[in-house]
mmCIF file of C-alpha atoms in Angstrom:
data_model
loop_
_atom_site.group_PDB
_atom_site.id
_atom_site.type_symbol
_atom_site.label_atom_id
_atom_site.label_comp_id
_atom_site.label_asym_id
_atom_site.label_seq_id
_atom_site.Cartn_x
_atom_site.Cartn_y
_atom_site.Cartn_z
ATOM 1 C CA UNK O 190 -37.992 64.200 124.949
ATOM 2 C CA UNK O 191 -41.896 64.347 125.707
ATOM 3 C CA UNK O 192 -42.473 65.710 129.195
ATOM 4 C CA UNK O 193 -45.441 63.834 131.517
ATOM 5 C CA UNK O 194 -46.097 66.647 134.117
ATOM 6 C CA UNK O 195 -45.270 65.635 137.398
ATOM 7 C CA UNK O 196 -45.837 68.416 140.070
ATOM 8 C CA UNK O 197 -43.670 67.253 142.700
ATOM 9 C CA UNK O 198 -42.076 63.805 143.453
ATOM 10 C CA UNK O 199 -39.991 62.904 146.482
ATOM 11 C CA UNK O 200 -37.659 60.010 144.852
ATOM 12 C CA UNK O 201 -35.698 59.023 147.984
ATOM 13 C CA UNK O 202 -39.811 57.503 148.454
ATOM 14 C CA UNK O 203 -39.718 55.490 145.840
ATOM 15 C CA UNK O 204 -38.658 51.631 146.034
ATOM 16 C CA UNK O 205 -35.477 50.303 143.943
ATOM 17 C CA UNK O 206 -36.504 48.344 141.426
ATOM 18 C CA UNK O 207 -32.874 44.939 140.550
ATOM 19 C CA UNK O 208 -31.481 45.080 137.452
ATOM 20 C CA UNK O 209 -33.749 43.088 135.502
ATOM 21 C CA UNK O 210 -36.193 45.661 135.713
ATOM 22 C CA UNK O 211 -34.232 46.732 132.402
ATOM 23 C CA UNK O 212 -36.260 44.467 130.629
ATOM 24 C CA UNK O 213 -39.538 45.881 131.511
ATOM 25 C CA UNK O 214 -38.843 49.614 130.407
ATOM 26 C CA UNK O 215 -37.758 48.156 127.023
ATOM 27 C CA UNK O 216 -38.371 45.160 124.550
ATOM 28 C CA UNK O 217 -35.182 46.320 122.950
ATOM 29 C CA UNK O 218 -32.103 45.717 126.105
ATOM 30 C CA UNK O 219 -29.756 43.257 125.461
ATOM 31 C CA UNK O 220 -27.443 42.651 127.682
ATOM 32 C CA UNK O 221 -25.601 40.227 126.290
ATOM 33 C CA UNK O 222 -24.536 36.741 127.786
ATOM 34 C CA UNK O 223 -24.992 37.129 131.720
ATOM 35 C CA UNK O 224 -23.285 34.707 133.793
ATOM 36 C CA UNK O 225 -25.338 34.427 136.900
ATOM 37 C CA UNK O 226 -28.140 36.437 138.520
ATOM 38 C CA UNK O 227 -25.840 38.667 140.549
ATOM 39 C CA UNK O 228 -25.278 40.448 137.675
ATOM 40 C CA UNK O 229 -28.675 41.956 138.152
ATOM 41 C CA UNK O 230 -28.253 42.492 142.012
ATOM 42 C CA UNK O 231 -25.251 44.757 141.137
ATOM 43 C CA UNK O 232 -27.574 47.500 140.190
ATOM 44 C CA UNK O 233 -31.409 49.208 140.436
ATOM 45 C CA UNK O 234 -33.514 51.575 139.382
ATOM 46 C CA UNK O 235 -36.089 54.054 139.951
ATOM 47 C CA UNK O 236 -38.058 54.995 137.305
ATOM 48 C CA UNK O 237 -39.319 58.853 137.566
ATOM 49 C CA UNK O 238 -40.088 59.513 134.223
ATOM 50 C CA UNK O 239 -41.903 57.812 131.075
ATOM 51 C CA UNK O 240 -43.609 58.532 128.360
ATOM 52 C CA UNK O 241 -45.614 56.084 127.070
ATOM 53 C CA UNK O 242 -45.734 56.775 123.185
ATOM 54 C CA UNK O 243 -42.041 57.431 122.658
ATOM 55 C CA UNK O 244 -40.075 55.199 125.539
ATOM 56 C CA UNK O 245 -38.810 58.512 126.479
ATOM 57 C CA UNK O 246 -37.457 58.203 130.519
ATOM 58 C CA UNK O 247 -35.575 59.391 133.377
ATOM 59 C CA UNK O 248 -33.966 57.355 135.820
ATOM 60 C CA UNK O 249 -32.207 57.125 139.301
ATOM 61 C CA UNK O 250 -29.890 54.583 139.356
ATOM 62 C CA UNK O 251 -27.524 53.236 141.740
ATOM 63 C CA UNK O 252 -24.445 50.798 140.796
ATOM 64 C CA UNK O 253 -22.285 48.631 143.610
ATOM 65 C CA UNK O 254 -18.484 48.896 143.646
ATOM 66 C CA UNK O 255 -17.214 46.301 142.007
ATOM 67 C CA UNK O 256 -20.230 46.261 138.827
ATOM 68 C CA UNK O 257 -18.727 45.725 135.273
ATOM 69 C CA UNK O 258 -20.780 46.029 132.025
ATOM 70 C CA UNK O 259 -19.418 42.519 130.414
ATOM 71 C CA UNK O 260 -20.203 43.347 126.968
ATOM 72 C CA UNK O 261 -19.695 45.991 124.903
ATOM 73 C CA UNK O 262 -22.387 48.102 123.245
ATOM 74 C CA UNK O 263 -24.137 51.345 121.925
ATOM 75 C CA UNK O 264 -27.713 52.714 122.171
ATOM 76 C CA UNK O 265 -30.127 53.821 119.568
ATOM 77 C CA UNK O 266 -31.206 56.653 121.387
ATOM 78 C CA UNK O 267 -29.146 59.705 122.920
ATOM 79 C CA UNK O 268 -28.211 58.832 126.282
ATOM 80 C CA UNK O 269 -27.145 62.056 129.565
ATOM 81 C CA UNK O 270 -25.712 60.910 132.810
ATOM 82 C CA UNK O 271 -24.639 62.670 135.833
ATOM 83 C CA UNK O 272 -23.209 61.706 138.993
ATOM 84 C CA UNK O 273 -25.026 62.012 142.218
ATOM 85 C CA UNK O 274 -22.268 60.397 143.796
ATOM 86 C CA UNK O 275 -20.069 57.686 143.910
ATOM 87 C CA UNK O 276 -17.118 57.187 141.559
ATOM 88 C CA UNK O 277 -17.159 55.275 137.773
ATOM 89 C CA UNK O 278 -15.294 55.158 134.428
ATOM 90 C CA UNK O 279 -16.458 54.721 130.916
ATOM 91 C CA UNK O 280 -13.234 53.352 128.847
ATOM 92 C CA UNK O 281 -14.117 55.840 126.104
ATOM 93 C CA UNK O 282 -13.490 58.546 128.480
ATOM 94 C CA UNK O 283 -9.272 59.149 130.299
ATOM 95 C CA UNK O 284 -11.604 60.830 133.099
ATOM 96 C CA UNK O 285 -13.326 59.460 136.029
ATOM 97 C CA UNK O 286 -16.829 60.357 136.717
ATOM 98 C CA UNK O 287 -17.562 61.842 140.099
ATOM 99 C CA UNK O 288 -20.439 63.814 141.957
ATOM 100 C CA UNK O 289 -20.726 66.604 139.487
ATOM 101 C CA UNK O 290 -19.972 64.889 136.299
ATOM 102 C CA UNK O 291 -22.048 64.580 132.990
ATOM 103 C CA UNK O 292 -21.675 62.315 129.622
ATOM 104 C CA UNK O 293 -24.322 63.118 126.830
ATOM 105 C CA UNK O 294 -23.429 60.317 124.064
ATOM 106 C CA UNK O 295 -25.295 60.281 120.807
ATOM 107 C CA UNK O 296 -26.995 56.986 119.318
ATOM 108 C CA UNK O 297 -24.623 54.465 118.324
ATOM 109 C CA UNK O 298 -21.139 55.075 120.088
ATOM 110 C CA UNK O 299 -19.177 51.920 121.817
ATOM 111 C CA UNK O 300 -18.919 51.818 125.349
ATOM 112 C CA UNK O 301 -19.547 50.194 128.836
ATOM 113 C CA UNK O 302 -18.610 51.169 132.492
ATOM 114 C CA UNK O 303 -16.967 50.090 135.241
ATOM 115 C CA UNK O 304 -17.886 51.445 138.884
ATOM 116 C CA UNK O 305 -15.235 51.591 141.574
ATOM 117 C CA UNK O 306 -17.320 52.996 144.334
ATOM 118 C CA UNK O 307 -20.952 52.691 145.015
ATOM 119 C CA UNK O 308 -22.191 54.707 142.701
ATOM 120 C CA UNK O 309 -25.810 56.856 141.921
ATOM 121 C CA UNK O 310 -26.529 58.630 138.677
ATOM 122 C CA UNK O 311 -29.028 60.600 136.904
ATOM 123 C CA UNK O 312 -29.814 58.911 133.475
ATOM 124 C CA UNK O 313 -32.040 60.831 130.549
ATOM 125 C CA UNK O 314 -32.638 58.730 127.412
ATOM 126 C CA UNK O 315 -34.902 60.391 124.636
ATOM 127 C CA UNK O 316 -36.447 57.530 122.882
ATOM 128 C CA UNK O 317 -37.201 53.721 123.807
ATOM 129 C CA UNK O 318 -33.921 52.433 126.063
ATOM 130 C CA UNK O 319 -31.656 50.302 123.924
ATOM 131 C CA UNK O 320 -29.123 48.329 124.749
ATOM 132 C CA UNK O 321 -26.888 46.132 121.604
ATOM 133 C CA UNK O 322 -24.313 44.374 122.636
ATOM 134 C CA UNK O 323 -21.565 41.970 120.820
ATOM 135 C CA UNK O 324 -19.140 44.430 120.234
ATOM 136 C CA UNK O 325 -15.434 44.848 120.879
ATOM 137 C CA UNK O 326 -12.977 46.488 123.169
ATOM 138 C CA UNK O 327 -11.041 47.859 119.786
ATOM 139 C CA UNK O 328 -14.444 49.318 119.057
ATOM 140 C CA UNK O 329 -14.100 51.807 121.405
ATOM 141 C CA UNK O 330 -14.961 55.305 120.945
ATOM 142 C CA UNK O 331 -16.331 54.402 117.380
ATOM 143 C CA UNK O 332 -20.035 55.245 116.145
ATOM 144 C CA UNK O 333 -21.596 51.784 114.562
ATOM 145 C CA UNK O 334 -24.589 53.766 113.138
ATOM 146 C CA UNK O 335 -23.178 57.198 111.133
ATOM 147 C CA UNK O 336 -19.810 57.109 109.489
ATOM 148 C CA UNK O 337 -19.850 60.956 108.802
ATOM 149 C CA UNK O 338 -18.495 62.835 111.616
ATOM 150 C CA UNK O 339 -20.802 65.430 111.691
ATOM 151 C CA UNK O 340 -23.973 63.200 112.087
ATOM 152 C CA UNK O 341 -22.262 61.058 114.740
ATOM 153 C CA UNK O 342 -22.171 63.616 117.089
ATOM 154 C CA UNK O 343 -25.094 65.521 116.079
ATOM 155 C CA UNK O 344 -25.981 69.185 116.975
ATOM 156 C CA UNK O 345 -25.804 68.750 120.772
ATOM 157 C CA UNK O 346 -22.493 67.225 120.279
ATOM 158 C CA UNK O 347 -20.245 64.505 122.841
ATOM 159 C CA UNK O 348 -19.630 65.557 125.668
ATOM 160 C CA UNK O 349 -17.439 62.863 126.528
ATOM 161 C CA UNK O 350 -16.908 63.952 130.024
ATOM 162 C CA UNK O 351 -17.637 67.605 131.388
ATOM 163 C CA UNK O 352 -17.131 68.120 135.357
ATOM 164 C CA UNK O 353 -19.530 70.705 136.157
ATOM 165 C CA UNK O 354 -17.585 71.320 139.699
ATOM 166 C CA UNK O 355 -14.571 73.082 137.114
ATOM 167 C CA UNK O 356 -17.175 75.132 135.073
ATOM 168 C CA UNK O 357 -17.785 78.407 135.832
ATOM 169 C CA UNK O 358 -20.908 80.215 136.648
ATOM 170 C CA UNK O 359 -22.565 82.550 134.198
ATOM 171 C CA UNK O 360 -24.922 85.383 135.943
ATOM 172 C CA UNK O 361 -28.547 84.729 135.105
ATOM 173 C CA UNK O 362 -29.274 87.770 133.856
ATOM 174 C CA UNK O 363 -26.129 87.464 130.756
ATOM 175 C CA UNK O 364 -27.644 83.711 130.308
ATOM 176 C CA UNK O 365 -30.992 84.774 130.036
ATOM 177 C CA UNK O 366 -30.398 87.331 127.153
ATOM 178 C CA UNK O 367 -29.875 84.362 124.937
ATOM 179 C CA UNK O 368 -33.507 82.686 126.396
ATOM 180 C CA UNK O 369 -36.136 85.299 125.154
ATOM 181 C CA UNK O 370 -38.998 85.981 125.273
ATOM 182 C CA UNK O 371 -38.748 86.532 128.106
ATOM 183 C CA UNK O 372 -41.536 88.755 129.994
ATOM 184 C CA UNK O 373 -40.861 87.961 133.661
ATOM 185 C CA UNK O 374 -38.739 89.322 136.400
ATOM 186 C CA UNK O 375 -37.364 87.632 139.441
ATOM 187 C CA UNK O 376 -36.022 88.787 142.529
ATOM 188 C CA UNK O 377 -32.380 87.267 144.001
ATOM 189 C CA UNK O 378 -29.978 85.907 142.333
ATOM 190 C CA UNK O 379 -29.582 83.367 139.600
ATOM 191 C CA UNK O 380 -26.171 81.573 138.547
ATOM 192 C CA UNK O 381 -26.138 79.099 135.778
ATOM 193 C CA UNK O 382 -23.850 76.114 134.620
ATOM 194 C CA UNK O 383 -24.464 74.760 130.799
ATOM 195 C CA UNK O 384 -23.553 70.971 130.352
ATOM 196 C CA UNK O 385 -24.896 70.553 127.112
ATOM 197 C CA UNK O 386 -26.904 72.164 124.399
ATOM 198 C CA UNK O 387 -28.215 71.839 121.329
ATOM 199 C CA UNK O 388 -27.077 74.219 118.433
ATOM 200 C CA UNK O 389 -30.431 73.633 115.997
ATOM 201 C CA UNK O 390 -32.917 73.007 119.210
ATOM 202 C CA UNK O 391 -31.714 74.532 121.879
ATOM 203 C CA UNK O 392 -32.969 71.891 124.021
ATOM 204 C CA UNK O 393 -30.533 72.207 126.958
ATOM 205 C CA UNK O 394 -29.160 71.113 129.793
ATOM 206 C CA UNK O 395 -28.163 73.207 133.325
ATOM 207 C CA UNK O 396 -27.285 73.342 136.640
ATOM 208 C CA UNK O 397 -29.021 76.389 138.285
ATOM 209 C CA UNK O 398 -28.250 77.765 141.174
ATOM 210 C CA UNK O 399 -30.873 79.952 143.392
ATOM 211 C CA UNK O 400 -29.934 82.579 145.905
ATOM 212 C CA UNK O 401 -31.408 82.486 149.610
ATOM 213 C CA UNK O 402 -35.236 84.706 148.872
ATOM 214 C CA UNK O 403 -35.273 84.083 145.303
ATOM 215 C CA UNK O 404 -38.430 84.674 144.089
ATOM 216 C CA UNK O 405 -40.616 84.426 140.683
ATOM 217 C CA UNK O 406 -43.564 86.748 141.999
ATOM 218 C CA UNK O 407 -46.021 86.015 138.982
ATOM 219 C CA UNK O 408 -47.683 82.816 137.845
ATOM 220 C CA UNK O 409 -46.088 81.678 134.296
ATOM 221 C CA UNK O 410 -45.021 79.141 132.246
ATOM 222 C CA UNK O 411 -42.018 78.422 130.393
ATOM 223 C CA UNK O 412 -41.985 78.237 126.528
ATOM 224 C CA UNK O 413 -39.819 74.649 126.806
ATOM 225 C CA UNK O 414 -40.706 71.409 128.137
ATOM 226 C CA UNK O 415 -39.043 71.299 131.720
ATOM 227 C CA UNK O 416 -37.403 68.671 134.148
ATOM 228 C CA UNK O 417 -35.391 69.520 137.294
ATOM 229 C CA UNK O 418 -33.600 67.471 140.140
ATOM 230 C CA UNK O 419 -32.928 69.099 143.230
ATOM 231 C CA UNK O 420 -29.365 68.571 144.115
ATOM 232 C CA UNK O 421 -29.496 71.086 147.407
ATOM 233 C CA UNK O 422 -31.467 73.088 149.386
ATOM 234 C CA UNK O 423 -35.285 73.722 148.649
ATOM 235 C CA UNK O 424 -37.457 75.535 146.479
ATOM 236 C CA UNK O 425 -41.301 75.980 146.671
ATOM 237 C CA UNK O 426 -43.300 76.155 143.241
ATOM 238 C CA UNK O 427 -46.756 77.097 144.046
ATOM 239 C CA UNK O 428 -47.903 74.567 146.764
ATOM 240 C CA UNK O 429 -45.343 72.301 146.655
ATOM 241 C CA UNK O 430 -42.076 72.260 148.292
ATOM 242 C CA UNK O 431 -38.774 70.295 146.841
ATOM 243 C CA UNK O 432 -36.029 69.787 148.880
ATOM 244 C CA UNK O 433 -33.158 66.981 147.773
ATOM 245 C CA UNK O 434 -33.997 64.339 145.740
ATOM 246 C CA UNK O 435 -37.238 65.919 144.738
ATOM 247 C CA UNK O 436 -37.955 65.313 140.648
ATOM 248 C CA UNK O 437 -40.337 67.853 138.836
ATOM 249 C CA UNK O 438 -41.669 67.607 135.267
ATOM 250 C CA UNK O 439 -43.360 69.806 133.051
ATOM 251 C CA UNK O 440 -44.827 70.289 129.544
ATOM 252 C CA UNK O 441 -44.182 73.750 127.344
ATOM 253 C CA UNK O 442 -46.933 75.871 128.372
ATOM 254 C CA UNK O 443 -48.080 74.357 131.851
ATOM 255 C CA UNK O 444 -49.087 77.335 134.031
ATOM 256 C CA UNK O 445 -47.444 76.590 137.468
ATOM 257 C CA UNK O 446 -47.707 79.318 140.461
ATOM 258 C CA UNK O 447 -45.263 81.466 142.145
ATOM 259 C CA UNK O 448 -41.604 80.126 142.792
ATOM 260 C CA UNK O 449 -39.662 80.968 145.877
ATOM 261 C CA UNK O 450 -36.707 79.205 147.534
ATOM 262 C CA UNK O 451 -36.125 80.738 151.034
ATOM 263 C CA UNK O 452 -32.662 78.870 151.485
ATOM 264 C CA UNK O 453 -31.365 79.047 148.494
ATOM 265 C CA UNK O 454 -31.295 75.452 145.796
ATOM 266 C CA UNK O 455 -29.356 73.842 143.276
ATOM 267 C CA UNK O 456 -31.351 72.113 140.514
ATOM 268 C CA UNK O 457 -30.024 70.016 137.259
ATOM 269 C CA UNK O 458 -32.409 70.615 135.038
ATOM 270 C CA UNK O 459 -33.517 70.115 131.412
ATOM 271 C CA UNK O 460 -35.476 71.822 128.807
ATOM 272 C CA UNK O 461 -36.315 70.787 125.609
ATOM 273 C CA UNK O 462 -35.783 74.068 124.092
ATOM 274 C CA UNK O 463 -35.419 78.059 125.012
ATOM 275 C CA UNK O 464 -35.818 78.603 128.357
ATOM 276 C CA UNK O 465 -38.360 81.584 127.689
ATOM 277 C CA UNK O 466 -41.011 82.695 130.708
ATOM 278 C CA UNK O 467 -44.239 83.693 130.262
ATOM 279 C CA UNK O 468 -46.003 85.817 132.713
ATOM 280 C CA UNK O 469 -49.748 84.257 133.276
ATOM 281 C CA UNK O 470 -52.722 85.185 135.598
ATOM 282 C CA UNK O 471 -53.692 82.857 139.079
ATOM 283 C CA UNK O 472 -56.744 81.836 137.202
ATOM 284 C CA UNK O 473 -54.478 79.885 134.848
ATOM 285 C CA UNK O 474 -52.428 77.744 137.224
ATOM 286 C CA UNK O 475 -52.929 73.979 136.712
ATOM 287 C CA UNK O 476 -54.030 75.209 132.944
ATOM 288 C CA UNK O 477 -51.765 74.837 129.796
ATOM 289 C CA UNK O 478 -51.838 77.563 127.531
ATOM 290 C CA UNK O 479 -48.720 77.997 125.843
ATOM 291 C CA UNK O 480 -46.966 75.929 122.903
ATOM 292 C CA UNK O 481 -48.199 72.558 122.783
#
C-alpha cells in the first residue's frame, strides 16, 4: 500500500461522511439491490488515507446496531479491519469481533457482516475498494477468484479472526532482532503484538505499546512505509503531538524528528515492510532520503 505522508491528523476532527460516500472512493462498489436510503444512514466514513494512483485507503468507519450487509460478496483487493469498539460478526468467522479484534481477508473470499452494537472500525484496503455482490449464503468462506489453496490465502495469510486482547506481548528488543538494520537505540520500554504479516514482504501489521519516557533521541527514518493509529495515551514525533484518535502516515525514508511519549501510548500500526531505523542528522528532518 503506497503511503501519502501525513504528519499528524486529529480524526475525531474530521466530519462523517453517509454511506453513499462508498461510491465516491470507488467506481467499482456494488452494493447490490438496496431497498431504501436508510441503508446508507446505517453507516459513515472518514476517509484518512488515499492514494490517488492506486485507490489505496484507510478508513474510520462507524456502523449502527442493527446494520446488515444484504448481499453477499468479495473484494478484489486485500481488505484489514480492527475494532475500535462496538460489537459485529462476519458469518465466515464462529467469533465475534470486539474492541481489539482484527480480520485481514485476501481478494476474493465470500462474506458480509452483521453489527449488533454500534460499532467503529479501522479499515486498510491496498488497491481501489471493491465491492461484488450476487453471491450466496452457501458461498461462504469460499474464494471466487483462486481455486489453489495456497494463492487464496496468499503469503500474509487469513486471519479469519485474531483478538489481539488474548495475544501476548513480545519485548521489543527480541522483536526487533528480526527488523534489522537497525542503527538506532531507544530509551524505555517497547512491547509488541503481531496481527498479521507477510512471509515474502514482510509488510506487517502491530500493536505497539510505549512505556511512560520512551524516547527515540535521534532524528531517523524507517526503512518501511509507515501508518499508525493511536489507540491510548500520547506520543510526540518531532513537533507534533498524537493523543487518541490521532492518524500518522509516512513514506520509506521520510526523515521525521525525535519521538518521545511522556505517558506512555498504544499505536496499531502498519508497515509495508521491515521495520528497520535509520539514524539521520536534524538537517534532514522534513527530507526523504532513504528507499524510495
Amino acid at each position: 500500500m503506497a503511503k501519502p505522508f501525513i504528519p499528524c491528523l486529529d480524526t475525531s476532527t474530521l466530519e462523517w461522511r453517509g454511506g453513499e460516500a462508498y461510491h465516491e472512493l470507488s467506481a467499482e462498489f456494488d452494493p447490490g439491490e438496496v431497498e431504501d436510503d436508510t441503508y446508507y444512514d446505517a453507516f459513515a466514513v472518514k476517509v484518512l488515507a488515499f492514494d490517488e494512483k492506486t485507490g489505496a485507503q484507510t478508513k474510520r468507519e462507524r456502523y449502527r446496531a442493527g446494520f446488515v450487509h444484504h448481499n453477499y460478496g468479495y473484494h478484489r483487493c486485500n481488505e484489514e479491519v480492527y475494532t475500535l469498539s462496538g460489537r459485529f460478526r462476519y458469518p465466515d468467522s464462529a467469533e465475534l469481533f470486539t474492541e481489539g479484534c482484527y480480520v485481514y481477508r485476501p481478494p476474493g473470499w465470500i462474506h458480509n457482516g452483521e453489527v449488533y452494537e454500534d460499532t467503529e472500525v479501522i479499515v486498510r484496503h491496498d488497491a481501489l475498494f471493491t465491492m461484488v455482490t450476487g453471491h450466496g449464503e452457501d458461498e461462504l468462506r469460499t474464494n471466487v477468484l483462486f481455486d489453489e489453496p495456497a494463492a487464496a490465502v496468499g503469503p500474509r495469510g487469513f486471519v479469519v479472526h485474531r483478538n489481539a486482547n488474548f495475544e501476548a506481548w513480545i519485548p521489543g528488543e527480541n522483536f526487533l532482532r528480526g527488523q534489522e538494520p537497525w542503527e538506532d537505540s531507544y530509551e524505555g520500554e517497547l512491547w509488541v503484538k503481531v496481527l498479521s504479516r507477510d512471509v515474502v514482504t514482510d509488510a506487517q501489521t502491530l500493536i505497539m505499546r510505549l512505556g511512560p519516557g520512551f524516547r527515540f533521541a535521534e532524528p531517523g527514518f524507517l526503512s518501511a512505509g509507515e501508518e499508525s493509529y493511536v489507540l491510548a495515551g500520547d506520543i510526540t514525533i518531532g513537533e507534533d503531538r498524537l493523543g487518541p484518535a490521532f492518524f500518522t502516515s509516512r513514506p520509506a525514508g521520510y526523515v521525521y524528528g525525535p519521538v518521545e511519549s511522556s505517558g506512555g501510548c498504544v499505536l496499531y500500526a502498519s508497515f509495508d515492510g521491515p521495520l528497520g531505523r535509520h539514524v539521520a542528522t536534524s538537517s534532514e528532518i522534513g527530507t526523504r532520503i532513504g528507499p524510495q
